[in-house]
Amino acid sequence: MDFTRRETLALGAGAAALTVLPFRVLAAADEAIAAFTGGADMAEGGIELTAPEIAENGNTVPIGVSAPGAVSILLLAAGNPTPGVAQFNFGELAATQAASTRIRLAGTQDVVAIAKMADGSFAKASSTVKVTIGGCGG
């Protein structure tokens, strides 16, 4: 099979773009975290993230999050093209600061939950979910 010079350059440019793509996705998740926290430090603990270790289908992955005393919880799928999944806000009359939902995951990746506590501090929890069939076109 013979390739022209233009085809070879196009294949090389495509391969280079694919190597940079994961870094751009992780950068999007970091930007979302920075926007939510304002760059503040996050403590480990104070928030509980419930996610399956293995998801057979990435289209419907059950996720639960609980953070007693939280004002808001941000849920991210770090490996998705659009990492922001949900933001749960809790008022003064909320009985519990917990939520559950089903999310779509493109493949094996980290699911991250960040809680903003009533005192202005932030807590972080993450879990790796192994997806056998991708949900975002995979």
PDB file of C-alpha atoms in Angstrom:
ATOM      1  CA  MET A   1       0.000   0.000   0.000  1.00  0.00           C
ATOM      2  CA  ASP A   2       1.516   3.317  -1.058  1.00  0.00           C
ATOM      3  CA  PHE A   3       0.880   6.551   0.787  1.00  0.00           C
ATOM      4  CA  THR A   4       1.374   9.983  -0.648  1.00  0.00           C
ATOM      5  CA  ARG A   5       3.271  12.578   1.301  1.00  0.00           C
ATOM      6  CA  ARG A   6       0.027  14.392   2.172  1.00  0.00           C
ATOM      7  CA  GLU A   7      -1.627  11.216   3.442  1.00  0.00           C
ATOM      8  CA  THR A   8       1.410  10.448   5.602  1.00  0.00           C
ATOM      9  CA  LEU A   9       1.368  13.958   7.086  1.00  0.00           C
ATOM     10  CA  ALA A  10      -2.383  13.715   7.712  1.00  0.00           C
ATOM     11  CA  LEU A  11      -1.973  10.353   9.494  1.00  0.00           C
ATOM     12  CA  GLY A  12       0.857  11.773  11.610  1.00  0.00           C
ATOM     13  CA  ALA A  13      -1.179  14.841  12.560  1.00  0.00           C
ATOM     14  CA  GLY A  14      -4.142  12.633  13.495  1.00  0.00           C
ATOM     15  CA  ALA A  15      -1.969  10.405  15.671  1.00  0.00           C
ATOM     16  CA  ALA A  16      -0.494  13.456  17.413  1.00  0.00           C
ATOM     17  CA  ALA A  17      -3.975  14.846  18.085  1.00  0.00           C
ATOM     18  CA  LEU A  18      -5.103  11.546  19.627  1.00  0.00           C
ATOM     19  CA  THR A  19      -2.190  11.542  22.063  1.00  0.00           C
ATOM     20  CA  VAL A  20      -3.087  15.038  23.312  1.00  0.00           C
ATOM     21  CA  LEU A  21      -6.847  14.353  23.683  1.00  0.00           C
ATOM     22  CA  PRO A  22      -6.688  12.626  27.122  1.00  0.00           C
ATOM     23  CA  PHE A  23      -4.741  15.573  28.546  1.00  0.00           C
ATOM     24  CA  ARG A  24      -7.401  18.007  27.303  1.00  0.00           C
ATOM     25  CA  VAL A  25     -10.182  15.933  28.914  1.00  0.00           C
ATOM     26  CA  LEU A  26      -8.371  15.863  32.261  1.00  0.00           C
ATOM     27  CA  ALA A  27      -7.721  19.584  31.964  1.00  0.00           C
ATOM     28  CA  ALA A  28     -11.471  20.167  31.517  1.00  0.00           C
ATOM     29  CA  ALA A  29     -12.165  18.268  34.755  1.00  0.00           C
ATOM     30  CA  ASP A  30      -9.486  20.265  36.592  1.00  0.00           C
ATOM     31  CA  GLU A  31     -10.992  23.511  35.279  1.00  0.00           C
ATOM     32  CA  ALA A  32     -14.453  22.487  36.499  1.00  0.00           C
ATOM     33  CA  ILE A  33     -13.036  21.671  39.943  1.00  0.00           C
ATOM     34  CA  ALA A  34     -11.184  24.987  40.101  1.00  0.00           C
ATOM     35  CA  ALA A  35     -14.328  26.888  39.106  1.00  0.00           C
ATOM     36  CA  PHE A  36     -16.361  25.130  41.817  1.00  0.00           C
ATOM     37  CA  THR A  37     -13.796  25.468  44.616  1.00  0.00           C
ATOM     38  CA  GLY A  38     -12.243  28.764  43.602  1.00  0.00           C
ATOM     39  CA  GLY A  39      -8.832  27.090  43.926  1.00  0.00           C
ATOM     40  CA  ALA A  40      -9.310  26.220  47.613  1.00  0.00           C
ATOM     41  CA  ASP A  41      -7.732  23.127  49.158  1.00  0.00           C
ATOM     42  CA  MET A  42      -9.862  20.004  49.453  1.00  0.00           C
ATOM     43  CA  ALA A  43      -9.828  17.558  52.337  1.00  0.00           C
ATOM     44  CA  GLU A  44     -10.203  13.812  51.862  1.00  0.00           C
ATOM     45  CA  GLY A  45     -13.174  12.511  53.808  1.00  0.00           C
ATOM     46  CA  GLY A  46     -16.420  14.116  54.881  1.00  0.00           C
ATOM     47  CA  ILE A  47     -18.094  12.929  51.694  1.00  0.00           C
ATOM     48  CA  GLU A  48     -19.115   9.412  50.689  1.00  0.00           C
ATOM     49  CA  LEU A  49     -19.249   8.388  47.030  1.00  0.00           C
ATOM     50  CA  THR A  50     -20.953   5.128  46.125  1.00  0.00           C
ATOM     51  CA  ALA A  51     -20.132   3.753  42.678  1.00  0.00           C
ATOM     52  CA  PRO A  52     -19.799   0.230  41.296  1.00  0.00           C
ATOM     53  CA  GLU A  53     -16.296  -1.125  40.817  1.00  0.00           C
ATOM     54  CA  ILE A  54     -17.296  -2.647  37.459  1.00  0.00           C
ATOM     55  CA  ALA A  55     -20.113  -1.389  35.226  1.00  0.00           C
ATOM     56  CA  GLU A  56     -21.206  -3.764  32.489  1.00  0.00           C
ATOM     57  CA  ASN A  57     -22.823  -0.956  30.525  1.00  0.00           C
ATOM     58  CA  GLY A  58     -21.557   2.638  30.531  1.00  0.00           C
ATOM     59  CA  ASN A  59     -24.991   3.997  29.566  1.00  0.00           C
ATOM     60  CA  THR A  60     -26.494   3.681  33.053  1.00  0.00           C
ATOM     61  CA  VAL A  61     -24.028   3.634  35.937  1.00  0.00           C
ATOM     62  CA  PRO A  62     -25.677   4.143  39.361  1.00  0.00           C
ATOM     63  CA  ILE A  63     -23.925   6.727  41.538  1.00  0.00           C
ATOM     64  CA  GLY A  64     -24.740   7.861  45.053  1.00  0.00           C
ATOM     65  CA  VAL A  65     -23.204  10.694  47.046  1.00  0.00           C
ATOM     66  CA  SER A  66     -23.664  11.784  50.653  1.00  0.00           C
ATOM     67  CA  ALA A  67     -22.038  14.624  52.591  1.00  0.00           C
ATOM     68  CA  PRO A  68     -23.631  15.570  55.921  1.00  0.00           C
ATOM     69  CA  GLY A  69     -23.450  19.335  56.370  1.00  0.00           C
ATOM     70  CA  ALA A  70     -22.888  20.086  52.675  1.00  0.00           C
ATOM     71  CA  VAL A  71     -24.370  23.084  50.905  1.00  0.00           C
ATOM     72  CA  SER A  72     -23.548  21.821  47.401  1.00  0.00           C
ATOM     73  CA  ILE A  73     -22.075  18.695  45.779  1.00  0.00           C
ATOM     74  CA  LEU A  74     -20.403  18.614  42.358  1.00  0.00           C
ATOM     75  CA  LEU A  75     -20.229  15.290  40.498  1.00  0.00           C
ATOM     76  CA  LEU A  76     -17.699  14.807  37.676  1.00  0.00           C
ATOM     77  CA  ALA A  77     -16.779  11.993  35.288  1.00  0.00           C
ATOM     78  CA  ALA A  78     -13.128  12.866  34.620  1.00  0.00           C
ATOM     79  CA  GLY A  79     -12.771  10.837  31.415  1.00  0.00           C
ATOM     80  CA  ASN A  80     -15.937  11.980  29.636  1.00  0.00           C
ATOM     81  CA  PRO A  81     -15.709  14.551  26.825  1.00  0.00           C
ATOM     82  CA  THR A  82     -17.846  16.827  29.032  1.00  0.00           C
ATOM     83  CA  PRO A  83     -16.820  15.979  32.610  1.00  0.00           C
ATOM     84  CA  GLY A  84     -19.537  17.864  34.481  1.00  0.00           C
ATOM     85  CA  VAL A  85     -22.314  15.408  35.355  1.00  0.00           C
ATOM     86  CA  ALA A  86     -24.419  17.081  38.051  1.00  0.00           C
ATOM     87  CA  GLN A  87     -24.442  19.665  40.791  1.00  0.00           C
ATOM     88  CA  PHE A  88     -26.749  19.139  43.757  1.00  0.00           C
ATOM     89  CA  ASN A  89     -27.607  22.175  45.910  1.00  0.00           C
ATOM     90  CA  PHE A  90     -29.131  21.781  49.372  1.00  0.00           C
ATOM     91  CA  GLY A  91     -31.128  24.428  51.221  1.00  0.00           C
ATOM     92  CA  GLU A  92     -31.479  24.994  54.933  1.00  0.00           C
ATOM     93  CA  LEU A  93     -34.561  22.775  55.140  1.00  0.00           C
ATOM     94  CA  ALA A  94     -32.996  19.766  53.393  1.00  0.00           C
ATOM     95  CA  ALA A  95     -33.494  16.659  55.507  1.00  0.00           C
ATOM     96  CA  THR A  96     -30.322  15.004  54.220  1.00  0.00           C
ATOM     97  CA  GLN A  97     -27.454  16.097  52.020  1.00  0.00           C
ATOM     98  CA  ALA A  98     -27.489  13.037  49.790  1.00  0.00           C
ATOM     99  CA  ALA A  99     -28.402  12.313  46.191  1.00  0.00           C
ATOM    100  CA  SER A 100     -28.343   9.434  43.750  1.00  0.00           C
ATOM    101  CA  THR A 101     -28.512   9.294  39.987  1.00  0.00           C
ATOM    102  CA  ARG A 102     -27.472   7.272  36.960  1.00  0.00           C
ATOM    103  CA  ILE A 103     -24.732   8.643  34.757  1.00  0.00           C
ATOM    104  CA  ARG A 104     -23.198   7.801  31.391  1.00  0.00           C
ATOM    105  CA  LEU A 105     -19.491   6.947  31.250  1.00  0.00           C
ATOM    106  CA  ALA A 106     -17.432   6.832  28.053  1.00  0.00           C
ATOM    107  CA  GLY A 107     -15.096   4.170  29.423  1.00  0.00           C
ATOM    108  CA  THR A 108     -13.070   3.190  32.474  1.00  0.00           C
ATOM    109  CA  GLN A 109     -12.420   6.376  34.444  1.00  0.00           C
ATOM    110  CA  ASP A 110     -12.531   8.173  37.763  1.00  0.00           C
ATOM    111  CA  VAL A 111     -15.783   9.570  39.112  1.00  0.00           C
ATOM    112  CA  VAL A 112     -15.134  12.531  41.418  1.00  0.00           C
ATOM    113  CA  ALA A 113     -17.454  14.140  43.970  1.00  0.00           C
ATOM    114  CA  ILE A 114     -16.629  17.452  45.668  1.00  0.00           C
ATOM    115  CA  ALA A 115     -18.736  18.850  48.493  1.00  0.00           C
ATOM    116  CA  LYS A 116     -18.854  22.464  49.624  1.00  0.00           C
ATOM    117  CA  MET A 117     -19.537  22.428  53.338  1.00  0.00           C
ATOM    118  CA  ALA A 118     -21.547  25.034  55.268  1.00  0.00           C
ATOM    119  CA  ASP A 119     -18.344  26.467  56.775  1.00  0.00           C
ATOM    120  CA  GLY A 120     -16.863  27.106  53.290  1.00  0.00           C
ATOM    121  CA  SER A 121     -14.447  24.160  53.289  1.00  0.00           C
ATOM    122  CA  PHE A 122     -14.356  21.514  50.560  1.00  0.00           C
ATOM    123  CA  ALA A 123     -14.215  17.709  50.721  1.00  0.00           C
ATOM    124  CA  LYS A 124     -13.347  15.341  47.892  1.00  0.00           C
ATOM    125  CA  ALA A 125     -13.965  11.663  47.162  1.00  0.00           C
ATOM    126  CA  SER A 126     -13.226   9.669  44.023  1.00  0.00           C
ATOM    127  CA  SER A 127     -13.806   6.167  42.745  1.00  0.00           C
ATOM    128  CA  THR A 128     -12.555   4.342  39.661  1.00  0.00           C
ATOM    129  CA  VAL A 129     -15.292   2.643  37.644  1.00  0.00           C
ATOM    130  CA  LYS A 130     -14.271  -0.006  35.113  1.00  0.00           C
ATOM    131  CA  VAL A 131     -16.651   0.076  32.147  1.00  0.00           C
ATOM    132  CA  THR A 132     -16.854  -2.960  29.862  1.00  0.00           C
ATOM    133  CA  ILE A 133     -19.127  -1.295  27.238  1.00  0.00           C
ATOM    134  CA  GLY A 134     -18.724   2.475  26.800  1.00  0.00           C
ATOM    135  CA  GLY A 135     -21.759   4.708  26.983  1.00  0.00           C
ATOM    136  CA  CYS A 136     -20.664   7.821  25.107  1.00  0.00           C
ATOM    137  CA  GLY A 137     -20.411   6.398  21.620  1.00  0.00           C
ATOM    138  CA  GLY A 138     -17.896   3.706  22.590  1.00  0.00           C
TER     139      GLY A 138
END
